[in-house]
Short mmCIF file of C-alpha atoms and ligand atoms in Angstrom, two decimals:
data_model
loop_
_atom_site.label_atom_id
_atom_site.label_comp_id
_atom_site.label_asym_id
_atom_site.label_seq_id
_atom_site.Cartn_x
_atom_site.Cartn_y
_atom_site.Cartn_z
CA MET L 1484 -17.05 -27.08 -12.29
CA SER L 1485 -21.81 -26.53 -12.38
CA SER L 1486 -20.89 -23.14 -12.38
CA LEU L 1487 -18.81 -22.89 -15.32
CA ARG L 1488 -21.22 -24.27 -17.33
CA SER L 1489 -23.71 -21.47 -16.64
CA ASP L 1490 -20.74 -18.72 -16.82
CA MET L 1491 -20.46 -20.54 -20.40
CA GLN L 1492 -23.67 -20.03 -21.69
CA ASP L 1493 -23.18 -15.92 -20.29
CA TYR L 1494 -19.96 -16.01 -21.69
CA LYS L 1495 -22.01 -17.28 -25.41
CA ASP L 1496 -24.35 -14.79 -25.04
CA LEU L 1497 -21.93 -11.59 -24.00
CA LEU L 1498 -19.66 -13.04 -27.54
CA SER L 1499 -22.66 -12.85 -30.03
CA LYS L 1500 -24.13 -9.67 -28.98
CA TYR L 1501 -20.80 -8.02 -29.07
CA LEU L 1502 -19.96 -9.67 -32.30
CA GLU L 1503 -23.20 -7.90 -33.82
CA THR L 1504 -22.79 -4.81 -32.12
CA LYS L 1505 -19.20 -4.04 -30.98
CA ASP L 1506 -20.86 -2.21 -27.75
CA GLU L 1507 -18.70 -1.20 -25.45
CA ALA L 1508 -20.74 -1.58 -22.41
CA ILE L 1509 -20.33 -5.48 -23.37
CA LEU L 1510 -16.90 -5.68 -23.40
CA TYR L 1511 -16.97 -3.73 -20.01
CA GLN L 1512 -19.26 -7.03 -19.13
CA ALA L 1513 -16.47 -9.43 -19.92
CA GLU L 1514 -14.36 -7.36 -17.87
CA GLN L 1515 -16.75 -8.45 -15.25
CA PHE L 1516 -16.33 -11.95 -16.36
CA SER L 1517 -12.88 -11.81 -16.09
CA LYS L 1518 -12.80 -10.96 -12.86
CA GLN L 1519 -14.91 -13.22 -11.96
CA SER L 1520 -12.99 -16.30 -13.59
CA ILE L 1521 -10.93 -15.40 -11.99
CA GLN L 1522 -12.48 -15.47 -8.31
CA GLN L 1523 -13.62 -18.54 -9.28
CA ASN L 1524 -10.17 -20.17 -9.77
CA ILE L 1525 -10.61 -20.59 -13.72
CA SER L 1526 -8.06 -20.63 -15.20
CA PRO L 1527 -6.87 -19.44 -19.07
CA ASP L 1528 -6.93 -22.47 -20.53
CA GLU L 1529 -10.47 -23.44 -19.44
CA ILE L 1530 -11.31 -19.93 -20.33
CA VAL L 1531 -9.89 -20.01 -24.24
CA ASN L 1532 -11.63 -23.01 -24.67
CA VAL L 1533 -15.32 -21.73 -23.22
CA HIS L 1534 -14.76 -19.50 -26.46
CA TYR L 1535 -13.96 -21.39 -28.46
CA GLN L 1536 -16.62 -23.82 -27.70
CA ALA L 1537 -19.32 -20.92 -27.91
CA LEU L 1538 -17.64 -19.78 -30.91
CA LYS L 1539 -18.69 -23.07 -32.59
CA ASP L 1540 -21.90 -23.07 -31.27
CA ILE L 1541 -22.55 -19.35 -32.76
CA TYR L 1542 -21.01 -20.66 -35.72
CA PRO L 1543 -21.74 -24.21 -35.90
CA ASP L 1544 -19.75 -24.50 -39.50
CA LEU L 1545 -16.49 -22.97 -38.44
CA HIS L 1546 -13.60 -23.43 -40.65
CA GLU L 1547 -11.57 -25.83 -39.63
CA GLN L 1548 -8.51 -24.13 -39.96
CA ILE L 1549 -9.70 -22.25 -37.23
CA GLU L 1550 -10.77 -25.22 -35.09
CA GLY L 1551 -7.32 -26.43 -35.42
CA SER L 1552 -6.03 -23.16 -34.36
CA PHE L 1553 -7.91 -23.34 -31.50
CA LYS L 1554 -6.50 -26.18 -30.62
CA PHE L 1555 -3.29 -25.25 -30.86
CA LEU L 1556 -3.76 -22.02 -28.32
CA ILE L 1557 -5.24 -24.62 -25.80
CA GLU L 1558 -2.80 -26.45 -26.34
CA THR L 1559 -0.12 -23.58 -25.59
CA MET L 1560 -2.37 -22.65 -22.62
CA ILE L 1561 -2.10 -24.91 -20.68
CA SER L 1562 1.04 -24.67 -18.86
CA TYR L 1563 -0.12 -20.77 -18.29
CA GLY L 1564 -3.14 -22.49 -16.72
CA LEU L 1565 -0.56 -24.76 -14.15
CA ALA L 1566 1.59 -21.82 -13.41
CA TYR L 1567 -1.92 -19.86 -12.57
CA GLN L 1568 -2.80 -22.76 -10.20
CA GLU L 1569 0.13 -22.89 -8.61
CA HIS L 1570 0.57 -18.75 -8.19
CA GLN L 1571 -3.19 -19.74 -6.25
CA VAL L 1572 -1.32 -21.62 -3.53
CA LEU L 1573 1.97 -19.89 -3.14
CA ARG L 1574 -0.41 -16.98 -2.63
CA GLU L 1575 -2.67 -18.75 0.44
CA LYS L 1576 0.27 -19.58 1.41
CA GLN L 1577 2.33 -16.76 1.95
CA ILE L 1578 -1.11 -15.68 3.46
CA GLU L 1579 -0.61 -18.09 6.46
CA LEU L 1580 3.26 -17.75 6.34
CA LYS L 1581 1.90 -13.29 7.31
CA SER L 1582 -0.48 -14.63 9.58
CA GLU L 1583 2.22 -16.65 11.55
CA ILE L 1584 4.53 -13.72 11.69
CA GLY L 1585 1.94 -11.36 12.76
CA VAL L 1586 1.81 -14.27 16.09
CA ALA L 1587 5.14 -14.46 16.66
CA ALA L 1588 5.53 -10.61 16.49
CA ASN L 1589 2.86 -10.73 18.81
CA MET L 1590 4.46 -13.27 21.13
CA GLN L 1591 8.14 -11.36 20.27
CA ASN L 1592 5.98 -8.27 22.15
CA THR L 1593 4.91 -9.95 24.87
CA LEU L 1594 8.07 -11.67 25.75
CA LEU L 1595 10.87 -8.76 25.19
CA LYS L 1596 8.30 -6.36 27.59
CA THR L 1597 10.31 -4.27 29.65
CA SER L 1598 8.19 -1.68 32.20
CA VAL L 1599 9.87 1.94 32.00
CA PRO L 1600 10.97 2.49 36.20
CA LYS L 1601 9.30 4.96 38.17
CA THR L 1602 11.98 6.66 39.83
CA HIS L 1603 12.08 10.48 41.21
CA ALA L 1604 15.95 11.02 40.21
CA ILE L 1605 14.90 10.51 36.83
CA ASP L 1606 12.79 11.14 34.07
CA ILE L 1607 13.14 8.29 31.63
CA GLY L 1608 11.67 7.90 27.84
CA VAL L 1609 12.07 4.86 25.60
CA LYS L 1610 10.48 3.83 21.62
CA SER L 1611 11.19 1.09 19.97
CA VAL L 1612 9.41 0.65 16.84
CA PRO L 1613 10.77 -2.21 14.31
CA ALA L 1614 11.34 -1.63 10.71
CA ARG L 1615 9.29 -5.00 9.82
CA GLU L 1616 7.24 -6.99 11.90
CA MET L 1617 10.05 -8.75 13.87
CA ASN L 1618 11.86 -6.08 16.16
CA GLY L 1619 16.06 -6.76 15.62
CA ASP L 1620 16.53 -3.79 18.30
CA TYR L 1621 16.06 -4.58 22.29
CA HIS L 1622 16.10 -1.99 25.29
CA HIS L 1623 15.33 -3.74 28.89
CA PHE L 1624 14.77 -1.91 32.12
CA ILE L 1625 16.04 -3.07 35.66
CA LYS L 1626 15.95 -1.42 38.70
CA ASP L 1627 17.50 -2.87 41.54
CA GLU L 1628 16.83 -2.77 45.71
CA GLN L 1629 18.28 0.37 46.10
CA GLY L 1630 16.46 1.93 43.48
CA ASN L 1631 19.43 2.38 40.79
CA VAL L 1632 18.25 1.87 37.57
CA GLY L 1633 19.80 0.26 34.55
CA VAL L 1634 19.31 0.36 31.02
CA ALA L 1635 20.02 -1.84 28.10
CA VAL L 1636 19.90 -0.71 24.11
CA ALA L 1637 20.86 -3.35 21.94
CA ASP L 1638 20.62 -3.92 17.96
CA VAL L 1639 20.95 -7.49 16.03
CA ILE L 1640 22.98 -7.99 13.33
CA GLY L 1641 20.35 -9.14 10.97
CA LYS L 1642 16.99 -9.12 10.73
CA GLY L 1643 13.65 -10.62 11.04
CA ILE L 1644 13.16 -14.35 12.76
CA PRO L 1645 16.33 -15.14 13.16
CA ALA L 1646 16.95 -11.84 15.41
CA ALA L 1647 14.02 -11.99 17.12
CA PHE L 1648 15.29 -15.68 18.55
CA CYS L 1649 18.89 -14.07 19.49
CA MET L 1650 16.97 -10.96 21.41
CA SER L 1651 14.33 -12.99 22.84
CA MET L 1652 17.95 -15.23 24.57
CA ILE L 1653 19.11 -12.44 25.68
CA LYS L 1654 16.47 -11.31 27.91
CA PHE L 1655 16.10 -14.31 30.06
CA ALA L 1656 19.81 -14.62 30.23
CA MET L 1657 19.17 -10.96 31.51
CA GLU L 1658 16.79 -11.79 33.43
CA SER L 1659 18.29 -14.75 35.04
CA PHE L 1660 21.14 -11.96 36.52
CA SER L 1661 20.76 -11.46 40.26
CA GLU L 1662 19.52 -7.70 40.70
CA ASN L 1663 22.29 -7.05 42.50
CA GLN L 1664 24.78 -7.91 39.89
CA ILE L 1665 23.95 -4.65 37.14
CA TYR L 1666 27.40 -3.06 36.85
CA PRO L 1667 27.78 -2.70 32.98
CA GLN L 1668 30.81 -4.63 32.76
CA TRP L 1669 29.78 -7.70 34.97
CA ILE L 1670 26.65 -7.98 33.00
CA LEU L 1671 28.70 -7.64 29.14
CA ASP L 1672 31.23 -10.03 30.53
CA SER L 1673 28.24 -12.45 31.10
CA LEU L 1674 25.79 -11.97 28.04
CA ASN L 1675 28.92 -12.20 26.39
CA ARG L 1676 30.21 -15.96 26.89
CA VAL L 1677 26.00 -16.77 26.88
CA VAL L 1678 25.36 -15.26 23.61
CA SER L 1679 28.97 -17.00 22.05
CA ARG L 1680 27.79 -20.86 23.03
CA ASN L 1681 24.46 -20.27 22.01
CA VAL L 1682 24.31 -18.59 19.15
CA GLU L 1683 25.83 -19.58 15.77
CA GLN L 1684 28.59 -17.68 14.27
CA GLY L 1685 27.72 -14.71 12.04
CA MET L 1686 24.88 -13.39 14.76
CA PHE L 1687 26.28 -10.99 16.46
CA VAL L 1688 24.49 -8.53 19.22
CA THR L 1689 25.92 -4.63 19.60
CA MET L 1690 24.78 -3.47 22.99
CA PHE L 1691 25.03 -0.52 25.04
CA TYR L 1692 24.57 -1.24 29.25
CA GLY L 1693 23.80 2.09 31.51
CA LEU L 1694 23.82 1.59 35.12
CA TYR L 1695 22.55 5.02 36.77
CA ASP L 1696 23.38 5.20 40.25
CA VAL L 1697 20.18 7.35 41.66
CA TYR L 1698 22.50 8.62 45.25
CA THR L 1699 25.06 9.02 43.45
CA HIS L 1700 24.34 10.59 40.45
CA GLN L 1701 26.88 8.90 38.61
CA PHE L 1702 26.07 7.07 35.09
CA TYR L 1703 28.91 3.54 34.62
CA TYR L 1704 28.76 2.50 31.37
CA ALA L 1705 29.86 -0.41 28.79
CA SER L 1706 29.59 -0.53 25.12
CA ALA L 1707 30.02 -3.96 22.73
CA GLY L 1708 30.91 -2.63 19.58
CA HIS L 1709 27.50 -0.04 19.62
CA GLU L 1710 27.01 3.08 18.59
CA PRO L 1711 28.35 5.71 21.29
CA CYS L 1712 25.50 7.92 23.00
CA PHE L 1713 25.20 11.15 24.34
CA ILE L 1714 24.64 13.53 27.50
CA LEU L 1715 23.35 16.41 26.99
CA ARG L 1716 25.40 19.02 29.45
CA ASN L 1717 23.07 21.60 30.71
CA GLU L 1718 25.61 23.81 31.81
CA THR L 1719 27.57 23.70 28.25
CA ARG L 1720 24.29 23.36 26.74
CA GLU L 1721 26.21 21.18 24.45
CA PHE L 1722 26.47 17.41 23.71
CA GLU L 1723 28.86 15.16 24.84
CA GLU L 1724 29.79 11.54 23.19
CA ILE L 1725 29.82 8.91 25.35
CA ASP L 1726 31.27 5.42 24.60
CA ALA L 1727 33.68 2.41 25.52
CA LYS L 1728 35.61 -0.01 24.00
CA GLY L 1729 34.36 -3.35 23.29
CA LEU L 1730 34.14 -6.44 21.08
CA LEU L 1731 30.58 -7.40 19.82
CA LEU L 1732 28.59 -9.95 21.89
CA GLY L 1733 29.61 -13.38 20.38
CA VAL L 1734 32.58 -12.71 18.86
CA GLU L 1735 34.72 -13.86 21.61
CA SER L 1736 34.21 -15.64 24.04
CA ALA L 1737 36.87 -14.92 26.87
CA VAL L 1738 36.65 -11.32 25.96
CA LYS L 1739 36.62 -8.17 29.60
CA TYR L 1740 34.43 -5.09 28.48
CA GLU L 1741 35.61 -1.58 29.92
CA GLN L 1742 33.49 -0.11 31.48
CA LEU L 1743 33.83 4.12 32.22
CA ASN L 1744 31.68 6.41 33.99
CA THR L 1745 30.61 10.09 34.56
CA SER L 1746 28.69 12.70 36.40
CA ILE L 1747 25.39 13.45 35.85
CA HIS L 1748 24.51 16.95 37.09
CA GLU L 1749 20.77 18.37 37.25
CA GLY L 1750 19.25 19.25 33.89
CA ASP L 1751 21.79 17.02 32.21
CA LEU L 1752 20.18 14.30 29.62
CA ILE L 1753 20.98 11.15 28.72
CA VAL L 1754 20.88 9.93 25.13
CA LEU L 1755 20.95 5.97 24.48
CA LEU L 1756 20.15 4.70 20.45
CA THR L 1757 20.69 2.21 17.63
CA ASP L 1758 21.85 3.06 14.80
CA GLY L 1759 18.27 2.82 12.69
CA VAL L 1760 18.28 6.46 14.32
CA THR L 1761 21.85 7.50 13.16
CA GLU L 1762 21.36 5.72 9.50
CA CYS L 1763 18.16 6.19 8.59
CA ARG L 1764 18.89 7.04 5.15
CA VAL L 1765 16.74 9.81 3.32
CA ASP L 1766 16.82 10.16 0.12
CA GLY L 1767 19.71 8.61 -0.93
CA ARG L 1768 21.62 10.73 2.08
CA PHE L 1769 22.40 9.66 5.61
CA ILE L 1770 20.40 11.76 8.36
CA GLU L 1771 23.39 13.03 10.44
CA GLN L 1772 23.90 12.16 13.67
CA GLU L 1773 23.98 15.88 14.90
CA GLU L 1774 19.77 16.40 13.18
CA VAL L 1775 18.39 14.21 15.66
CA LEU L 1776 20.64 15.65 18.32
CA ASN L 1777 19.30 18.88 16.86
CA ILE L 1778 15.60 18.08 17.52
CA ILE L 1779 16.55 16.58 20.79
CA LYS L 1780 17.86 19.87 21.86
CA GLU L 1781 15.05 21.62 20.55
CA HIS L 1782 12.55 19.94 22.62
CA GLU L 1783 14.71 19.82 25.54
CA HIS L 1784 11.92 21.30 27.93
CA LEU L 1785 9.41 18.68 27.08
CA ASN L 1786 9.64 15.26 28.98
CA SER L 1787 11.50 12.09 28.28
CA GLN L 1788 8.35 10.19 26.38
CA GLU L 1789 6.96 13.31 24.09
CA ILE L 1790 10.69 13.81 23.52
CA VAL L 1791 11.16 9.98 21.94
CA GLU L 1792 8.13 10.46 20.79
CA TYR L 1793 8.53 13.40 18.69
CA VAL L 1794 11.78 12.36 17.48
CA PHE L 1795 10.41 9.42 15.93
CA LYS L 1796 7.41 11.17 14.48
CA TYR L 1797 9.56 13.44 12.70
CA PHE L 1798 11.87 10.83 11.15
CA GLU L 1799 8.89 8.60 9.96
CA ARG L 1800 7.50 11.31 8.39
CA LEU L 1801 11.41 12.06 7.23
CA GLN L 1802 11.22 8.44 5.61
CA ASP L 1803 7.84 8.38 4.27
CA PHE L 1804 5.83 6.85 7.16
CA GLN L 1805 8.66 3.47 5.71
CA LEU L 1806 11.20 2.54 8.34
CA ARG L 1807 14.19 1.16 6.46
CA ASP L 1808 15.54 0.01 9.59
CA ASP L 1809 14.88 -0.60 13.61
CA PHE L 1810 14.18 2.59 15.55
CA THR L 1811 15.25 2.47 19.07
CA LEU L 1812 15.62 5.53 21.37
CA VAL L 1813 16.10 6.12 24.88
CA VAL L 1814 15.85 9.34 26.48
CA MET L 1815 16.87 10.19 30.53
CA LYS L 1816 16.50 12.84 32.23
CA ARG L 1817 18.09 14.03 35.73
CA ASN L 1818 15.25 15.68 37.12
CA SER L 1819 16.20 19.04 39.34
CA SER L 1820 16.07 18.68 43.09
CA LEU L 1821 13.67 21.29 43.09
CA SER L 1822 10.78 19.51 41.71
CA VAL L 1823 11.59 16.72 44.01
CA MET M 1223 -12.03 -54.27 -15.89
CA LYS M 1224 -9.34 -52.52 -17.89
CA GLU M 1225 -8.49 -53.84 -21.52
CA THR M 1226 -5.74 -52.45 -23.80
CA VAL M 1227 -2.53 -51.79 -22.40
CA SER M 1228 0.19 -50.18 -25.53
CA SER M 1229 3.72 -48.55 -24.54
CA VAL M 1230 6.14 -46.68 -25.57
CA VAL M 1231 9.64 -46.23 -24.63
CA ILE M 1232 11.28 -43.50 -23.66
CA LYS M 1233 15.00 -43.27 -25.11
CA LYS M 1234 15.58 -39.79 -27.31
CA GLU M 1235 14.41 -36.79 -26.43
CA TRP M 1236 12.19 -37.83 -30.11
CA ASP M 1237 10.24 -40.34 -28.07
CA ILE M 1238 8.76 -37.45 -25.64
CA VAL M 1239 6.64 -36.19 -28.91
CA GLY M 1240 5.72 -40.53 -29.27
CA ALA M 1241 4.50 -41.20 -26.09
CA ARG M 1242 2.39 -37.70 -26.60
CA GLN M 1243 1.10 -39.23 -29.97
CA ALA M 1244 -0.30 -42.08 -28.32
CA GLY M 1245 -1.71 -40.55 -25.66
CA ARG M 1246 -3.43 -38.26 -27.77
CA GLN M 1247 -4.92 -40.80 -29.33
CA LEU M 1248 -6.42 -42.89 -26.59
CA SER M 1249 -7.75 -39.77 -25.09
CA GLN M 1250 -9.52 -38.78 -28.22
CA GLU M 1251 -10.91 -42.42 -28.78
CA LEU M 1252 -11.49 -42.35 -25.25
CA GLY M 1253 -13.99 -39.24 -25.73
CA PHE M 1254 -12.05 -37.10 -24.01
CA GLY M 1255 -12.77 -33.28 -24.71
CA SER M 1256 -9.86 -30.46 -25.85
CA VAL M 1257 -8.97 -29.39 -22.64
CA ASP M 1258 -8.67 -32.75 -21.43
CA GLN M 1259 -6.54 -33.91 -24.31
CA ALA M 1260 -3.83 -30.99 -23.86
CA ARG M 1261 -4.11 -31.42 -20.42
CA ILE M 1262 -2.91 -34.85 -20.58
CA ALA M 1263 -0.71 -34.54 -23.30
CA THR M 1264 1.24 -32.11 -21.06
CA ALA M 1265 1.27 -34.94 -18.31
CA ILE M 1266 2.29 -36.97 -20.65
CA SER M 1267 5.07 -34.40 -21.67
CA GLU M 1268 6.34 -34.13 -17.70
CA LEU M 1269 7.00 -37.51 -17.03
CA ALA M 1270 8.87 -38.85 -19.83
CA ARG M 1271 10.93 -35.54 -19.57
CA ASN M 1272 11.73 -36.65 -16.59
CA ILE M 1273 12.48 -40.02 -17.54
CA TYR M 1274 14.81 -38.68 -20.16
CA LEU M 1275 16.65 -36.23 -18.21
CA TYR M 1276 16.98 -38.27 -14.80
CA ALA M 1277 16.79 -42.13 -15.65
CA LYS M 1278 18.18 -41.77 -19.12
CA GLU M 1279 15.89 -44.82 -20.01
CA GLY M 1280 12.34 -45.78 -19.29
CA GLU M 1281 8.61 -46.25 -20.09
CA ILE M 1282 5.64 -44.83 -20.36
CA THR M 1283 2.40 -47.31 -20.34
CA PHE M 1284 -1.30 -46.73 -21.12
CA GLU M 1285 -4.47 -48.77 -20.38
CA GLU M 1286 -7.59 -47.44 -21.16
CA LEU M 1287 -10.31 -47.79 -18.34
CA TYR M 1288 -14.18 -48.62 -18.20
CA ASP M 1289 -15.56 -48.52 -15.43
CA LEU M 1290 -18.76 -48.23 -16.52
CA PRO M 1291 -20.52 -45.32 -16.73
CA LYS M 1292 -17.15 -43.87 -16.49
CA VAL M 1293 -14.26 -44.15 -18.92
CA GLY M 1294 -10.52 -43.30 -18.22
CA LEU M 1295 -7.08 -43.10 -19.02
CA LYS M 1296 -4.32 -44.93 -16.65
CA ILE M 1297 -0.95 -43.11 -17.53
CA ILE M 1298 2.38 -45.42 -15.63
CA ALA M 1299 5.91 -44.09 -16.19
CA LYS M 1300 8.47 -46.20 -15.06
CA ASP M 1301 12.44 -46.31 -14.75
CA LYS M 1302 15.14 -48.00 -13.44
CA GLY M 1303 16.65 -44.92 -12.40
CA PRO M 1304 18.58 -43.37 -9.35
CA GLY M 1305 14.97 -42.84 -8.15
CA ILE M 1306 13.96 -39.56 -6.05
CA ASN M 1307 15.53 -38.61 -2.45
CA ASP M 1308 12.74 -36.30 -1.11
CA LEU M 1309 9.40 -36.94 -2.33
CA SER M 1310 7.28 -34.58 0.03
CA ALA M 1311 9.86 -31.62 -1.15
CA VAL M 1312 9.80 -32.68 -4.92
CA MET M 1313 5.51 -32.55 -4.18
CA GLU M 1314 6.26 -28.89 -3.12
CA ASP M 1315 4.64 -26.41 -5.13
CA GLY M 1316 7.31 -24.16 -6.08
CA TYR M 1317 10.18 -26.62 -6.16
CA SER M 1318 10.76 -27.85 -9.84
CA THR M 1319 14.36 -26.38 -11.06
CA SER M 1320 11.43 -24.85 -13.48
CA GLY M 1321 10.58 -22.86 -10.33
CA GLY M 1322 7.24 -20.67 -10.78
CA LEU M 1323 6.15 -22.38 -14.04
CA GLY M 1324 3.77 -24.57 -12.31
CA ALA M 1325 5.34 -27.37 -13.83
CA GLY M 1326 7.07 -30.78 -12.74
CA LEU M 1327 5.56 -33.15 -10.73
CA PRO M 1328 3.23 -30.84 -8.94
CA GLY M 1329 1.71 -30.01 -12.55
CA VAL M 1330 0.95 -33.55 -13.32
CA LYS M 1331 -1.00 -34.09 -10.41
CA ARG M 1332 -3.02 -31.30 -11.21
CA LEU M 1333 -3.37 -31.84 -14.43
CA MET M 1334 -5.04 -35.49 -13.76
CA ASP M 1335 -7.33 -36.76 -11.51
CA GLU M 1336 -5.28 -39.57 -9.83
CA PHE M 1337 -1.98 -39.36 -8.81
CA ASP M 1338 0.37 -42.00 -7.38
CA LEU M 1339 4.63 -42.36 -7.17
CA VAL M 1340 6.76 -44.54 -5.57
CA SER M 1341 10.75 -44.34 -5.63
CA ASP M 1342 13.58 -46.09 -4.60
CA GLU M 1343 17.05 -46.33 -6.39
CA GLU M 1344 15.78 -49.25 -7.98
CA GLY M 1345 13.92 -46.48 -9.91
CA THR M 1346 10.12 -44.49 -9.72
CA LYS M 1347 7.35 -45.50 -10.58
CA VAL M 1348 4.07 -42.37 -11.23
CA THR M 1349 0.81 -43.72 -11.87
CA THR M 1350 -1.81 -41.04 -12.84
CA ILE M 1351 -5.36 -41.56 -13.98
CA LYS M 1352 -7.42 -38.76 -15.59
CA TRP M 1353 -11.34 -39.52 -16.24
CA ALA M 1354 -13.73 -38.20 -18.66
CA ARG M 1355 -16.22 -35.54 -18.02
CA PRO M 1356 -19.69 -37.73 -19.32
N1 LIG G 2045 12.21 -40.58 -13.08
C1 LIG G 2045 12.85 -39.82 -12.04
N2 LIG G 2045 13.92 -40.19 -11.41
C2 LIG G 2045 15.02 -39.61 -10.64
N3 LIG G 2045 14.81 -38.25 -10.31
C3 LIG G 2045 13.71 -38.09 -11.30
C4 LIG G 2045 12.49 -38.37 -12.08
N4 LIG G 2045 11.54 -37.21 -11.84
C5 LIG G 2045 12.15 -36.35 -11.03
N5 LIG G 2045 13.08 -36.02 -10.92
C6 LIG G 2045 13.87 -35.55 -9.79
O1 LIG G 2045 12.97 -34.60 -9.01
C7 LIG G 2045 12.71 -33.74 -9.18
C8 LIG G 2045 11.40 -32.86 -9.66
O2 LIG G 2045 11.17 -33.34 -11.06
P1 LIG G 2045 10.02 -32.29 -11.57
O3 LIG G 2045 9.79 -32.67 -12.56
O4 LIG G 2045 8.83 -31.81 -10.32
O5 LIG G 2045 10.82 -30.64 -11.65
P2 LIG G 2045 12.14 -30.88 -12.87
O6 LIG G 2045 11.87 -31.74 -13.73
O7 LIG G 2045 13.26 -30.35 -11.67
O8 LIG G 2045 11.60 -29.51 -13.24
P3 LIG G 2045 10.24 -29.35 -14.19
O9 LIG G 2045 10.14 -30.73 -14.78
O10 LIG G 2045 9.58 -27.87 -14.05
O11 LIG G 2045 11.68 -28.59 -15.67
C9 LIG G 2045 14.05 -33.55 -10.19
O12 LIG G 2045 14.84 -31.92 -10.18
C10 LIG G 2045 15.00 -34.42 -10.37
O13 LIG G 2045 16.24 -34.83 -9.55
MG1 LIG G 2046 10.55 -32.42 -14.90
#
């Protein structure tokens, strides 16, 4: 408040100078004054009062009507003052919330961390980027004792914090499964029971789960209502869609999931993704799935990590660097036996 | 040490104006500046309107406080209405039905120097004080 008093003197000086000279430079100083006042949390009703007091000092015999009009103005400014102060408090709260969410997002990253398995049979690349701070997409790798690789790609219907909670639960459920039980059908059956038991109605998860047998080069897969995935066949240079029937996780507890398998040949490339990749919208139109696949095809010669990084950069730019949806893309390439 | 006590019954919307008038008169006499007078009047409005809206009937009481050299005005708003359920929610910014106008009970607390609120099924009592800046 004491600073208000010294500002009051400044204000009075500025005002009387301005009334004499009508100088633009003084208006500029007035602008600085108002910024300073905001920084010091001085509310608009106080500014009006400062003006009124200054005016009375400069013109001691101010007309009674003018005085009355200022009292009237102060009265009408009181609610603006309150709204301003509330705004300040809410702003501080928002900053606090934001930093809490930042901490939570970091925790989520740590919790959901999964490392890409190293195996000579396949080259794996993965890119997962949340649209907002918390990621509603999830991917997970498992390597069993024989060296076979399990891969999950999932998407929670819903975003933000609730979705993140749900994902953490799925991750811990998956970790509790033993390393010998990594067949897709078994995993989805079990996860579905966990999700239906623990998640409120209205929160659903889609998942595609694949198991790559590094000895027979069979790829086993099952899907819980997830996007189809794709295999770029080396022989035909065409993409083949792979999909399996199955309800979303959490809809019904007693569902059996279908499990299919396909042979992977040298140079074949498996693409797993979430709908953030195929449904990313640019200027009101959806990017066609084909566009994604074409880009992958064009960059097939790169290694898997380079491919996913490239695709991500491409889409980030298309969307003006503002992702609308969480983005998760996994690429697995069977190495040719010569390079082993 | 307290002196003169006066009160205004709130029953009709018009009584809100009467309470403001009484509060302004007293605050003028106690030497409050124009901004503080306006703040006190706004606080009285909020309290009286809550009585009028939610309790239908009640009373605003004024006490002049002479805690020399400090001089102040105590305002008590009392009713036998249904009371307020969740006090901490009500006192949270952004809660009032007017949402984002910064008014309501948190606004009263800001406008005044001291604030206390007691409420149960028997009714509500808000006590607030504003001290005159010497
Ligand atoms: N005297 C009272 N008796 C019963 N309930 C009350 C009383 N005063 C306030 N309340 C309850 O507390 C809530 C919050 O009151 P407050 O004055 O803060 O905001 P509001 O009246 O809802 O909106 P505003 O005052 O901003 O127009 C009210 O909606 C009402 O339910
Ligand atoms: Mg109210």
